[in-house]
PDB file of C-alpha atoms and ligand atoms in Angstrom:
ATOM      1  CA  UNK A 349      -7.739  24.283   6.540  1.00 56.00           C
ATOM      2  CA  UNK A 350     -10.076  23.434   3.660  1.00 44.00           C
ATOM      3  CA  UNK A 351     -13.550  21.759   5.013  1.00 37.00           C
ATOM      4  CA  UNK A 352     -14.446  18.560   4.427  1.00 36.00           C
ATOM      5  CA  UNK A 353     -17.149  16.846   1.745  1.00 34.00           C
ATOM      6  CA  UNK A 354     -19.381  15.679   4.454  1.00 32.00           C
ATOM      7  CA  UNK A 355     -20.562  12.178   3.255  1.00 34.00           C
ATOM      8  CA  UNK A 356     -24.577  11.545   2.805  1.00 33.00           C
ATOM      9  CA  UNK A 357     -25.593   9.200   5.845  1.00 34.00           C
ATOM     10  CA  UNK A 358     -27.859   6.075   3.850  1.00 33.00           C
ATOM     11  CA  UNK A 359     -30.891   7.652   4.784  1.00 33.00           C
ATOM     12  CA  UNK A 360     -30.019  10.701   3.194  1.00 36.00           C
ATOM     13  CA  UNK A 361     -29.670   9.177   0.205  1.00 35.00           C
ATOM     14  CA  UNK A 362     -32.055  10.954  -2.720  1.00 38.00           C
ATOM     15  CA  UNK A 363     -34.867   8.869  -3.875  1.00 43.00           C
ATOM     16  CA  UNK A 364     -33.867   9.229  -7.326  1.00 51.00           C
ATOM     17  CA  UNK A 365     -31.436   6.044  -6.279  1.00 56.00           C
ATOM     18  CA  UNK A 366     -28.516   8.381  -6.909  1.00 61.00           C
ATOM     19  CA  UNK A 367     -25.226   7.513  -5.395  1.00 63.00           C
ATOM     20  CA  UNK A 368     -23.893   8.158  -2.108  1.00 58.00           C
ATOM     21  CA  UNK A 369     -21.768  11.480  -2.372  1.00 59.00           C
ATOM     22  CA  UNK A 370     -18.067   9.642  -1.610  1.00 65.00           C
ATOM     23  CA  UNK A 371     -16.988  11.533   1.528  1.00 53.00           C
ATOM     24  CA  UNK A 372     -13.560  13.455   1.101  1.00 77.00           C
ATOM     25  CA  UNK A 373     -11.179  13.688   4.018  1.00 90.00           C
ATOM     26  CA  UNK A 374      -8.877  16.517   4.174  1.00 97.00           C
ATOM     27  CA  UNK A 375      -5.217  14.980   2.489  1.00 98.00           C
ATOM     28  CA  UNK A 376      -2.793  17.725   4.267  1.00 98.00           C
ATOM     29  CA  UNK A 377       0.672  17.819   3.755  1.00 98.00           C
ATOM     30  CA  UNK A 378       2.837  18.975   6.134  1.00 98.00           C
ATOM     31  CA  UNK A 379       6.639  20.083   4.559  1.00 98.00           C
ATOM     32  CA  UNK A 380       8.986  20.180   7.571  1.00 98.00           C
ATOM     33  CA  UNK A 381      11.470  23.372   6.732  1.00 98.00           C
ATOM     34  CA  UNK A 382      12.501  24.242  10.249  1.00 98.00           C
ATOM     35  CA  UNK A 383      16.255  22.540  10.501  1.00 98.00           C
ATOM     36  CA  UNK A 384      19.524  24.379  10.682  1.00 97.00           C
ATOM     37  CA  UNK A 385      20.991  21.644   8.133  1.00 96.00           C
ATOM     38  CA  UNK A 386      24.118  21.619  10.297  1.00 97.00           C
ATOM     39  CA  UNK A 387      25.677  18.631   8.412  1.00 97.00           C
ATOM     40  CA  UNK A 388      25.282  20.994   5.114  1.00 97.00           C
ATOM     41  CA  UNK A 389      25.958  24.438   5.644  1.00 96.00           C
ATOM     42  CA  UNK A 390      24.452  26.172   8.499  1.00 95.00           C
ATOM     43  CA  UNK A 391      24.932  30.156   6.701  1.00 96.00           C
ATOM     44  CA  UNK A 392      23.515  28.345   4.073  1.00 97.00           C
ATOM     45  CA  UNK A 393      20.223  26.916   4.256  1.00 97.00           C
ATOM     46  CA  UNK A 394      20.024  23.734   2.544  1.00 98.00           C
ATOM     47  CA  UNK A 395      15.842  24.090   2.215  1.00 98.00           C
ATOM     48  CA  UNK A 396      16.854  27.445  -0.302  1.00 98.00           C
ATOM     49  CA  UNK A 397      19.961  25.903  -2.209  1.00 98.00           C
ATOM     50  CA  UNK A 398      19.026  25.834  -6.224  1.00 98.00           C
ATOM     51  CA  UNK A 399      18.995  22.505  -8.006  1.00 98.00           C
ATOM     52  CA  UNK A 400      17.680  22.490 -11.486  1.00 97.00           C
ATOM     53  CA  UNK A 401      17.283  25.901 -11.469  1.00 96.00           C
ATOM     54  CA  UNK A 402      14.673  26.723  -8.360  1.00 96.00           C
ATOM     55  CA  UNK A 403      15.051  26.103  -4.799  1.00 98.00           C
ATOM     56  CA  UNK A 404      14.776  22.860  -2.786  1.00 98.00           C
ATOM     57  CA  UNK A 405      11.804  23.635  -1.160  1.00 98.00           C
ATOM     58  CA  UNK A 406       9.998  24.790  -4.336  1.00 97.00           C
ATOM     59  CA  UNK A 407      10.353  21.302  -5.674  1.00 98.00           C
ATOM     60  CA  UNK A 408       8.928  19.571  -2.632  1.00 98.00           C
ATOM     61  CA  UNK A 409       6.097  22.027  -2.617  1.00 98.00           C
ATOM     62  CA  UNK A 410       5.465  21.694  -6.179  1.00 97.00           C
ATOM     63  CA  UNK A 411       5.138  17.999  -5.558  1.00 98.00           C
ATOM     64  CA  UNK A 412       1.860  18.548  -2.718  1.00 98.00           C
ATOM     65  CA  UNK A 413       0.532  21.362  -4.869  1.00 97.00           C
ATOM     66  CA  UNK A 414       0.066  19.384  -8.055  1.00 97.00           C
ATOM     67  CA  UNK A 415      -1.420  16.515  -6.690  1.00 98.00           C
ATOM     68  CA  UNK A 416      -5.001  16.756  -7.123  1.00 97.00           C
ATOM     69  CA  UNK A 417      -5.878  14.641  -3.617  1.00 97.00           C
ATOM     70  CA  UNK A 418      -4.259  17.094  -1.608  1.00 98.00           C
ATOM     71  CA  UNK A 419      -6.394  19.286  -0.307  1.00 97.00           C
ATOM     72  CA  UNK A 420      -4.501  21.482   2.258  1.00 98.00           C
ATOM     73  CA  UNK A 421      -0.087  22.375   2.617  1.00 98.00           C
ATOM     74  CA  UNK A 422       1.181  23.594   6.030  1.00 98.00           C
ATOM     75  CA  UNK A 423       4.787  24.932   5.724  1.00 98.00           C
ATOM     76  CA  UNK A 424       7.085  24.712   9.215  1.00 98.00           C
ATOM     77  CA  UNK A 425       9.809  27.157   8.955  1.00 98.00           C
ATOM     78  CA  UNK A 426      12.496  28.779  10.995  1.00 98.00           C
ATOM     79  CA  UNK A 427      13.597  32.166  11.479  1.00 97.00           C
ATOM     80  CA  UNK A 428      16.600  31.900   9.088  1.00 97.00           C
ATOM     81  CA  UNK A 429      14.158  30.464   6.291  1.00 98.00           C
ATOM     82  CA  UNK A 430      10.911  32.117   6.817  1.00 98.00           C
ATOM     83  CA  UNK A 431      11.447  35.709   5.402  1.00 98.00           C
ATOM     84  CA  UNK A 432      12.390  33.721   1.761  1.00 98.00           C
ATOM     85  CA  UNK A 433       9.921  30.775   2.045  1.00 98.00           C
ATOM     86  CA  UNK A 434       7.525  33.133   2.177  1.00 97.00           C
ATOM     87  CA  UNK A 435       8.333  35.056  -0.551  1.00 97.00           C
ATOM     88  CA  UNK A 436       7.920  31.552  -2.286  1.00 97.00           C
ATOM     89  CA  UNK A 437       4.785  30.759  -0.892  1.00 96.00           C
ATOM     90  CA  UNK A 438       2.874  34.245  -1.868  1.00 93.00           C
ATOM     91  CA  UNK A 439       4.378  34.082  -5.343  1.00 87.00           C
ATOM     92  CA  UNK A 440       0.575  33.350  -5.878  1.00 72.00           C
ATOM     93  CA  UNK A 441       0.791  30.154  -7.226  1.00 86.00           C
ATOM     94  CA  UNK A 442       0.218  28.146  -4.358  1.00 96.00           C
ATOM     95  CA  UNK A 443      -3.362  27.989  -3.383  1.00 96.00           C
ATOM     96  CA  UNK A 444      -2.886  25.478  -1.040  1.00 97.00           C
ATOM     97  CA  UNK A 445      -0.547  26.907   0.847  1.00 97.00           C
ATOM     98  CA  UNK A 446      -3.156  28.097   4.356  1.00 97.00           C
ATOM     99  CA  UNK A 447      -0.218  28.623   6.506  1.00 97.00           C
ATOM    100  CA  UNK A 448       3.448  29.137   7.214  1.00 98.00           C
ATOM    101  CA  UNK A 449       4.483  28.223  10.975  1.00 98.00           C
ATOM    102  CA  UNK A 450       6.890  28.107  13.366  1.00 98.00           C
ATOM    103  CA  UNK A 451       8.966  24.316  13.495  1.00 98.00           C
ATOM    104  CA  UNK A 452      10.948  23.263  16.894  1.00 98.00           C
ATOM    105  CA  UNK A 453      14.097  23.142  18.039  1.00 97.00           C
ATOM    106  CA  UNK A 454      14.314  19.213  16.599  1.00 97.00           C
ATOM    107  CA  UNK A 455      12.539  17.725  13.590  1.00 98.00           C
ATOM    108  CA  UNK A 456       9.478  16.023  16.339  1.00 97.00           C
ATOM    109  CA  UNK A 457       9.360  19.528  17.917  1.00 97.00           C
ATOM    110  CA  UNK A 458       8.399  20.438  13.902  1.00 98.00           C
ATOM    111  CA  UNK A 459       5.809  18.258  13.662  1.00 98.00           C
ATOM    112  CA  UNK A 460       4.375  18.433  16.911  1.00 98.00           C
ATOM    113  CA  UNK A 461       4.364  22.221  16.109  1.00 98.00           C
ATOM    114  CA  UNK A 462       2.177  21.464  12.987  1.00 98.00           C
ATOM    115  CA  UNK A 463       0.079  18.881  15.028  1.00 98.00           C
ATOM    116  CA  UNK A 464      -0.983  21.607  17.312  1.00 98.00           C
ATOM    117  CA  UNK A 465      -1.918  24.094  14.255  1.00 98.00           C
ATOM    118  CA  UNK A 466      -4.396  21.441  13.168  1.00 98.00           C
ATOM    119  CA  UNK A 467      -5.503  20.684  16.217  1.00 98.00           C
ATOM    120  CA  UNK A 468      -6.233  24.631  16.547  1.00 97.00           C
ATOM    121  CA  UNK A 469      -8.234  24.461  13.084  1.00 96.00           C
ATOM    122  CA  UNK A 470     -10.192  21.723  14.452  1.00 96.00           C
ATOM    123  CA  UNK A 471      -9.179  19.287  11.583  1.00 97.00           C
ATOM    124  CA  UNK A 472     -11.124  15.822  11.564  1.00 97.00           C
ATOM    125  CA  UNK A 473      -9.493  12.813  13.277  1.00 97.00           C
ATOM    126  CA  UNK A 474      -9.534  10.773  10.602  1.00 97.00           C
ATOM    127  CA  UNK A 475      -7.692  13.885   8.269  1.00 98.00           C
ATOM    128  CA  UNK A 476      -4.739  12.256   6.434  1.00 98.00           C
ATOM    129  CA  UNK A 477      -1.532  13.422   7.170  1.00 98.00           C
ATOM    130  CA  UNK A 478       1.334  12.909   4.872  1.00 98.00           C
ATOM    131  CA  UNK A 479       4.376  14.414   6.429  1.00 98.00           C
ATOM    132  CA  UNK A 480       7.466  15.334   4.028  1.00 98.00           C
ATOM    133  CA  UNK A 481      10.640  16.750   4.459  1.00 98.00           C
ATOM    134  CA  UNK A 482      11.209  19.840   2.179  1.00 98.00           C
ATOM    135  CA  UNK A 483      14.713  18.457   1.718  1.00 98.00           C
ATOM    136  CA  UNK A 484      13.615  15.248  -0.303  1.00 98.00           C
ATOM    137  CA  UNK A 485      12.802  17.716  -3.219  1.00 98.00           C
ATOM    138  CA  UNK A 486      11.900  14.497  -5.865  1.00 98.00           C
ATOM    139  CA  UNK A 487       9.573  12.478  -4.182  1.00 98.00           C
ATOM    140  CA  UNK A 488       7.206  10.706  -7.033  1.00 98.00           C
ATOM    141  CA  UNK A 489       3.584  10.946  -7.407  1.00 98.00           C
ATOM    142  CA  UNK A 490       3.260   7.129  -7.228  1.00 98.00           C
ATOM    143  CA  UNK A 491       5.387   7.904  -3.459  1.00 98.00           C
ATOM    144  CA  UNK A 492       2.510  10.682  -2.656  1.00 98.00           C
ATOM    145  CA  UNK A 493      -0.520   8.652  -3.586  1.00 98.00           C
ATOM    146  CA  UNK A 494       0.603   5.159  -2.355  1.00 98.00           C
ATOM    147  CA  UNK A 495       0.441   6.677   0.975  1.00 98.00           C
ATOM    148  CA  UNK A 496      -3.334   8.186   0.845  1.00 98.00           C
ATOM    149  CA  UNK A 497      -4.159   4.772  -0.633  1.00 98.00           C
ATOM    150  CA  UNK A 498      -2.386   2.870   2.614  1.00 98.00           C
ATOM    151  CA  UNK A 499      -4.412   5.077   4.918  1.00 98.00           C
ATOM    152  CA  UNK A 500      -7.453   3.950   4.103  1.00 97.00           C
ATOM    153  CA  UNK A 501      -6.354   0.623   5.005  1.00 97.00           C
ATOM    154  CA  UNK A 502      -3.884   1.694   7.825  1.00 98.00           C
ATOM    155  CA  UNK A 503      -3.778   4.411  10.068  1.00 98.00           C
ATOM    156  CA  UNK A 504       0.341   5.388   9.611  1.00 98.00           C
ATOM    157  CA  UNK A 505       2.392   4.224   6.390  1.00 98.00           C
ATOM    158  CA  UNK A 506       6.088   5.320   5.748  1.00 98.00           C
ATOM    159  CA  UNK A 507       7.564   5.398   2.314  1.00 98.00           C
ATOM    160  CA  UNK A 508      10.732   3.431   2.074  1.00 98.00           C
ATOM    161  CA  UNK A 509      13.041   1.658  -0.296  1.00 98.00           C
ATOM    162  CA  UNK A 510      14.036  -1.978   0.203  1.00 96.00           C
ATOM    163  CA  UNK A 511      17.932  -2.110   1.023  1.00 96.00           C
ATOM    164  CA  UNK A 512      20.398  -2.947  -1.793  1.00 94.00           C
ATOM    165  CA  UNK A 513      22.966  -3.339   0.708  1.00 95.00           C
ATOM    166  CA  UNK A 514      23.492  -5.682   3.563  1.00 96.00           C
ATOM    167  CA  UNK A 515      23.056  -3.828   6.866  1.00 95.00           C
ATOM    168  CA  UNK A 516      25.058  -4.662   9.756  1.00 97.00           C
ATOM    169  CA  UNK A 517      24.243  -3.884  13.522  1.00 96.00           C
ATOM    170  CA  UNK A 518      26.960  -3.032  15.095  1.00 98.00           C
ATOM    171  CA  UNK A 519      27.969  -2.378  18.535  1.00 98.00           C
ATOM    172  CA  UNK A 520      31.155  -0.977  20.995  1.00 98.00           C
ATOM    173  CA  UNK A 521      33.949  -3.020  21.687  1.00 98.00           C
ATOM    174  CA  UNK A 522      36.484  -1.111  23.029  1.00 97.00           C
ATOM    175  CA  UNK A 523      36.714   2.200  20.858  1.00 97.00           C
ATOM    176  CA  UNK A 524      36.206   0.023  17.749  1.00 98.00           C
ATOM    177  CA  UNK A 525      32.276  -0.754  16.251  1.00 98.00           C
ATOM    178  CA  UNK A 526      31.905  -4.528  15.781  1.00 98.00           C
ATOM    179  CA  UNK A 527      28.986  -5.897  14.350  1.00 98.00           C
ATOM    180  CA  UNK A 528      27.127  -7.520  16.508  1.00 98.00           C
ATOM    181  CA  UNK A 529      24.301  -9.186  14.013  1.00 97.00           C
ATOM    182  CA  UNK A 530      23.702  -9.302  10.594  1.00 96.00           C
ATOM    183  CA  UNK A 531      19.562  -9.584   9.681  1.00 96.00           C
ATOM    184  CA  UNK A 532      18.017 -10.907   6.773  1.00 95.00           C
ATOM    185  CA  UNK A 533      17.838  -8.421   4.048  1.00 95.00           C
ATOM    186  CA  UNK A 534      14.803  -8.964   3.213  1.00 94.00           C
ATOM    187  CA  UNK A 535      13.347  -6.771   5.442  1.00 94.00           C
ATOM    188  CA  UNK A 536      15.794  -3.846   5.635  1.00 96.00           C
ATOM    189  CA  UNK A 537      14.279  -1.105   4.141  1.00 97.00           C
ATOM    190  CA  UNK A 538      15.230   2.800   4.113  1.00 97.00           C
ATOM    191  CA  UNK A 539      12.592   4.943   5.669  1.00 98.00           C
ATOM    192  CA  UNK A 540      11.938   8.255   3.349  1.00 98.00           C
ATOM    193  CA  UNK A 541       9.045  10.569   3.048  1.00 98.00           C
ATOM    194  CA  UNK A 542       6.048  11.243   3.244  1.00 98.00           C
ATOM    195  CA  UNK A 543       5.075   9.420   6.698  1.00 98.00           C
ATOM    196  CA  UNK A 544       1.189   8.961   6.388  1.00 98.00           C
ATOM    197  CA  UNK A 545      -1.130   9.037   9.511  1.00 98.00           C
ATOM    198  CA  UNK A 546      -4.482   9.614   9.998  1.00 98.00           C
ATOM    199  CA  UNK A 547      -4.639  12.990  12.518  1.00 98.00           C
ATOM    200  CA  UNK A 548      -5.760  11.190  15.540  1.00 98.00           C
ATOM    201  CA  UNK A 549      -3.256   8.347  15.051  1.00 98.00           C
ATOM    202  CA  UNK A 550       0.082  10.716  14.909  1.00 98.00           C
ATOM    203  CA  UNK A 551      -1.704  13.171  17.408  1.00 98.00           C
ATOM    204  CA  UNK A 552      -2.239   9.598  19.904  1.00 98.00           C
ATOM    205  CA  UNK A 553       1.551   8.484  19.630  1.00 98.00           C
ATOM    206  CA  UNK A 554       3.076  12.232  19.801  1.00 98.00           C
ATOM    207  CA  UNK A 555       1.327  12.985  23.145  1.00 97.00           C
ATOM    208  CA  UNK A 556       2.276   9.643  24.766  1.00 97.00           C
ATOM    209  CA  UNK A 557       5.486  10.724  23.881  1.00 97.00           C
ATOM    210  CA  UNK A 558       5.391  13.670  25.193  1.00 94.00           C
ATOM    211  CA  UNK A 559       5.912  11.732  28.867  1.00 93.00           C
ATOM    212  CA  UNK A 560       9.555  10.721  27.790  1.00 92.00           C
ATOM    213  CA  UNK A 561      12.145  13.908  27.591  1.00 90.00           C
ATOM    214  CA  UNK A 562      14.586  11.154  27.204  1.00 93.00           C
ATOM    215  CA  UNK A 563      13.211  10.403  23.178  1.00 95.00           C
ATOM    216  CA  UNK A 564      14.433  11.545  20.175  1.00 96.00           C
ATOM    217  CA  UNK A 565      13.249  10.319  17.217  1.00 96.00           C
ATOM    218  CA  UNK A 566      14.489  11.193  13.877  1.00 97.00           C
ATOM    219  CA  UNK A 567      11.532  10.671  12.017  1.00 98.00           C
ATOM    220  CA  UNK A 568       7.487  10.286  13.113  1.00 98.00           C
ATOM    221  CA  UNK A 569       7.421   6.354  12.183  1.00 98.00           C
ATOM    222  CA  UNK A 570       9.192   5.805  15.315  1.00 98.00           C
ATOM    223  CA  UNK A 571       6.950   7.693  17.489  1.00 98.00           C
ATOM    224  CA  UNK A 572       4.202   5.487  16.594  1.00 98.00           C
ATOM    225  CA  UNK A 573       5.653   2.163  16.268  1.00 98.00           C
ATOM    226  CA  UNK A 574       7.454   3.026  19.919  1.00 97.00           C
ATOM    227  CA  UNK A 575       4.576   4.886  21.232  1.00 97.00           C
ATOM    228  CA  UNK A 576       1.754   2.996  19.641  1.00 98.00           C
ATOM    229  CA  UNK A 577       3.208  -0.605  19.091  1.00 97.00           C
ATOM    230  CA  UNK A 578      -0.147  -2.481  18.135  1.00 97.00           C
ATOM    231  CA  UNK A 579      -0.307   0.282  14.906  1.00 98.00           C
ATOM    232  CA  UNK A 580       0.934  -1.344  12.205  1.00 98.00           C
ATOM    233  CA  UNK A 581       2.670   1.348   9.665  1.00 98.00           C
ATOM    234  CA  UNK A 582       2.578   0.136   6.106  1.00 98.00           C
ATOM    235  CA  UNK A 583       5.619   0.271   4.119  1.00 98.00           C
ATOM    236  CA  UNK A 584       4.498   2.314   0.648  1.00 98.00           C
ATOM    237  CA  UNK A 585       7.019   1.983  -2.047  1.00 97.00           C
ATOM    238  CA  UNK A 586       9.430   4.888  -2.771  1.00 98.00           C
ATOM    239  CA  UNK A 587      12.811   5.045  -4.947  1.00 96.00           C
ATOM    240  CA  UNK A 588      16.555   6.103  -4.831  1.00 96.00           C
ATOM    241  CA  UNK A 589      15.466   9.207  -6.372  1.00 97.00           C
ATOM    242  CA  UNK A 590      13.773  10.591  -3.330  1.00 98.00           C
ATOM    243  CA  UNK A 591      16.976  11.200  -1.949  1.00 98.00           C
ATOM    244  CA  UNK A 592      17.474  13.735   1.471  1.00 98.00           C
ATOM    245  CA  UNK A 593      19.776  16.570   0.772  1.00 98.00           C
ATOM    246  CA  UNK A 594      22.259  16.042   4.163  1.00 98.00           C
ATOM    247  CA  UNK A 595      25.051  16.680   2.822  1.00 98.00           C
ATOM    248  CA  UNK A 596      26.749  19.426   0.537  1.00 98.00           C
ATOM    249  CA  UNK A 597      28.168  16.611  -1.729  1.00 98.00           C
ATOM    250  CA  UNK A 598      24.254  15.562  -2.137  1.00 98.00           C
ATOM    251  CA  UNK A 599      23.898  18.532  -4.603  1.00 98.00           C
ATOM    252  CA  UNK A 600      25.632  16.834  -7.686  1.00 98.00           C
ATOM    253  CA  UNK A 601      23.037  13.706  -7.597  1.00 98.00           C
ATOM    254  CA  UNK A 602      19.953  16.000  -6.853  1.00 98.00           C
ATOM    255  CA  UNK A 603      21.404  18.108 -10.136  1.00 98.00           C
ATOM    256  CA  UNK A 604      21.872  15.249 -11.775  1.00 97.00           C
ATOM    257  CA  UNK A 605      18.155  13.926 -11.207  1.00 97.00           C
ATOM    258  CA  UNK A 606      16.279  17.059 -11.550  1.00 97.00           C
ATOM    259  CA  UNK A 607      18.456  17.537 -14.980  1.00 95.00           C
ATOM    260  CA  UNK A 608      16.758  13.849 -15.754  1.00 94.00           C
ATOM    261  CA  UNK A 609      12.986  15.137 -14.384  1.00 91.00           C
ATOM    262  CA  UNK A 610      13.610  17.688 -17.177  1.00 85.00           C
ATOM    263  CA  UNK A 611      14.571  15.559 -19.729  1.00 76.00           C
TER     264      UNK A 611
HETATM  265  N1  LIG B2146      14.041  21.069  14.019  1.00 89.53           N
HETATM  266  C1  LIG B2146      13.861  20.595  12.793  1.00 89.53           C
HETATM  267  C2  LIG B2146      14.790  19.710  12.213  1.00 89.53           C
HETATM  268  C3  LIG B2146      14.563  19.262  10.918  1.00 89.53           C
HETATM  269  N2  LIG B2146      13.475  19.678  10.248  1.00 89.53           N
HETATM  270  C4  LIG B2146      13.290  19.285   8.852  1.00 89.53           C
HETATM  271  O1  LIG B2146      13.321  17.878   8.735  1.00 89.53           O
HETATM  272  C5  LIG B2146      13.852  17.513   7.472  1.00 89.53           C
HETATM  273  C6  LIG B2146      14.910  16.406   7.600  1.00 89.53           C
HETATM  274  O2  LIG B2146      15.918  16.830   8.455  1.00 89.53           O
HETATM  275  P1  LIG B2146      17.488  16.921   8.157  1.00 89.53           P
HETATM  276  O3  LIG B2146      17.896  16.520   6.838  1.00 89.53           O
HETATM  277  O4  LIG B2146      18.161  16.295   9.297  1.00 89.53           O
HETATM  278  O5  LIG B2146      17.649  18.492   8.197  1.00 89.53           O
HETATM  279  P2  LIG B2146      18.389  19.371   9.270  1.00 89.53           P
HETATM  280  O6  LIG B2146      17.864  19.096  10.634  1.00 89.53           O
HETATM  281  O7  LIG B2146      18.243  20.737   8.732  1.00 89.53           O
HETATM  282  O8  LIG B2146      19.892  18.864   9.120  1.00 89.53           O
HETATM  283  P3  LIG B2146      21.002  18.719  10.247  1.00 89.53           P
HETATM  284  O9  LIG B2146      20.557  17.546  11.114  1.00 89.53           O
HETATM  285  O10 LIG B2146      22.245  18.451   9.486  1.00 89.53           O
HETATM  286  O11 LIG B2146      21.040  20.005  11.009  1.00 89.53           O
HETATM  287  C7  LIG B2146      14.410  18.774   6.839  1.00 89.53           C
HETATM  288  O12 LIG B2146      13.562  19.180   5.780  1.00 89.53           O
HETATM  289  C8  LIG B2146      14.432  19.761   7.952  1.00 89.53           C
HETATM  290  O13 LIG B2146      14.251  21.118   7.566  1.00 89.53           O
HETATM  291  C9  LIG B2146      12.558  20.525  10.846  1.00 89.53           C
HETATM  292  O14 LIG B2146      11.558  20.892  10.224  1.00 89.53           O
HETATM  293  N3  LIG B2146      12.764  20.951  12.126  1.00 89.53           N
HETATM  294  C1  LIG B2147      12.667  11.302   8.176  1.00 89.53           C
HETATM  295  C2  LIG B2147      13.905  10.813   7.500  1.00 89.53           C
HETATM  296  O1  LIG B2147      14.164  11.591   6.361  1.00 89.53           O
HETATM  297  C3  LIG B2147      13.676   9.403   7.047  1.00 89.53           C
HETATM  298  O2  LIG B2147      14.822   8.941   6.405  1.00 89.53           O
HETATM  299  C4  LIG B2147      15.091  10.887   8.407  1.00 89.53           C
HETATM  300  O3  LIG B2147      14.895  10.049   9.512  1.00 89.53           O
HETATM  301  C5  LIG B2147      15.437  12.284   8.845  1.00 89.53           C
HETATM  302  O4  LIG B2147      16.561  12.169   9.675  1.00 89.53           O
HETATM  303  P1  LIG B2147      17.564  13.305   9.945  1.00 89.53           P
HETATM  304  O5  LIG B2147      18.401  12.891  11.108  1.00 89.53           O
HETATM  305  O6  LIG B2147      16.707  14.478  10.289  1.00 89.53           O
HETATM  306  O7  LIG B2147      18.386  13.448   8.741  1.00 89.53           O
END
């Protein structure tokens, strides 16, 4: 992992009244790659599929590399993927790129995989995380740099898009769902990537989970806000166009958008 810009300390500061050097946290993005996609096509790895002309992964990769505030990009593979993502990786232009690791058996496994790799390079606490799933190949720049901006007011941040829809919570009667409440709209969101922590924030929550086999999160949001309830996770602004491939009927949109990127 890159080093940080250590900050000068006030009474380091030159005489000649120059400024304080700003100091520069590590921004590492971690692109979760290690699921079977099951609900796609499991001989078919939904991470490598082609849209627009270059795999899934490539696009969410892409994304990290060109941002200029991130500093550092750990990929978390399985086996089926790993032999080809790294292919993409080395194609040499990916300088960010310090590792490619092994993810979990579920998507927290993944992270807390690449929690433990950081841990090992002795990243700062106070490192910002921004954790992405390779499968949301479109996510915006605006998505990407609304979340380093939350963190330096919040510890964790989540990008999301308000619901268009009325959501219902429903519950079992019988064999049959009924809905059991209907809450305000107003604050029904969709969670998408990047989740933003600082390290020692995500690192806190994942090991208090740790004590509960019985939890399985489907995103890292919910470890905190379960595990670490007083954290409040800021809600940065993302769009319908950072769709999650899930499904094999998912490809037409996600050709349809990155034919639009291209336009
Ligand atoms: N053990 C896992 C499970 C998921 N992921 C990653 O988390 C992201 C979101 O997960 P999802 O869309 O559910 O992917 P899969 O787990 O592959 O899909 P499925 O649940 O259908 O098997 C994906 O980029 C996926 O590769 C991961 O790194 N490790
Ligand atoms: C993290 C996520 O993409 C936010 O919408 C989602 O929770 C992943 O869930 P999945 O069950 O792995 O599809």
């Amino acid at each position: 992992m890159s080093e940080s810009r250590a900050s000068a300390a006030p009474s380091e500061v030159s005489q000649d009244n120059a400024e304080p050097e700003e100091q520069i946290q590590p921004v590492v993005a971690v692109i979760l790659a290690a699921g079977l996609g099951v609900r796609f096509d499991e001989s078919n790895p939904k991470q490598l599929v082609q849209v627009g002309g270059k795999p899934i992964i490539t696009w969410s990769i892409d994304a990290f590399q060109s941002n200029a505030r991130v500093t550092d990009i750990l990929v978390v593979v399985n086996d089926r993927v790993r032999e080809s993502v790294e292919a993409i990786v080395g194609a040499g232009t990916y300088d960010k790129v310090r590792m490619v690791i092994q993810g979990g058996v579920e998507r927290m496994d993944s992270t807390e995989a690449a929690l433990q790799t950081l841990a090992d390079a002795e990243i700062p606490q106070d490192a910002k995380l921004l954790i992405h799933d390779a499968v949301r190949p479109f996510v915006s720049q605006e998505s990407i740099n609304g979340c380093i901006d939350a963190l330096d007011t919040f510890n964790a941040a989540t990008v999301a898009v308000a619901s268009s829809d009325t959501m219902l919570i429903a519950g079992d009667l019988g064999e049959r769902k009924v809905v059991r409440q209907v809450p305000d709209r107003d604050n029904m969101f969709r969670a998408q990537t990047p989740q933003a922590f600082r390290f020692g924030t995500l690192r806190k929550a994942y090991d208090l989970a740790a004590a509960d086999p019985d939890f399985h999160p489907t995103d890292d949001t919910r470890v905190v806000v379960d595990h670490l309830p007083e954290e409040p996770v800021a809600i940065v602004a993302g769009s319908v166009t950072n769709m999650k491939i899930t499904l094999p009927s998912d490809v037409p949109m996600a050709e349809w958008i990155a034919g639009s990127l291209a336009g």
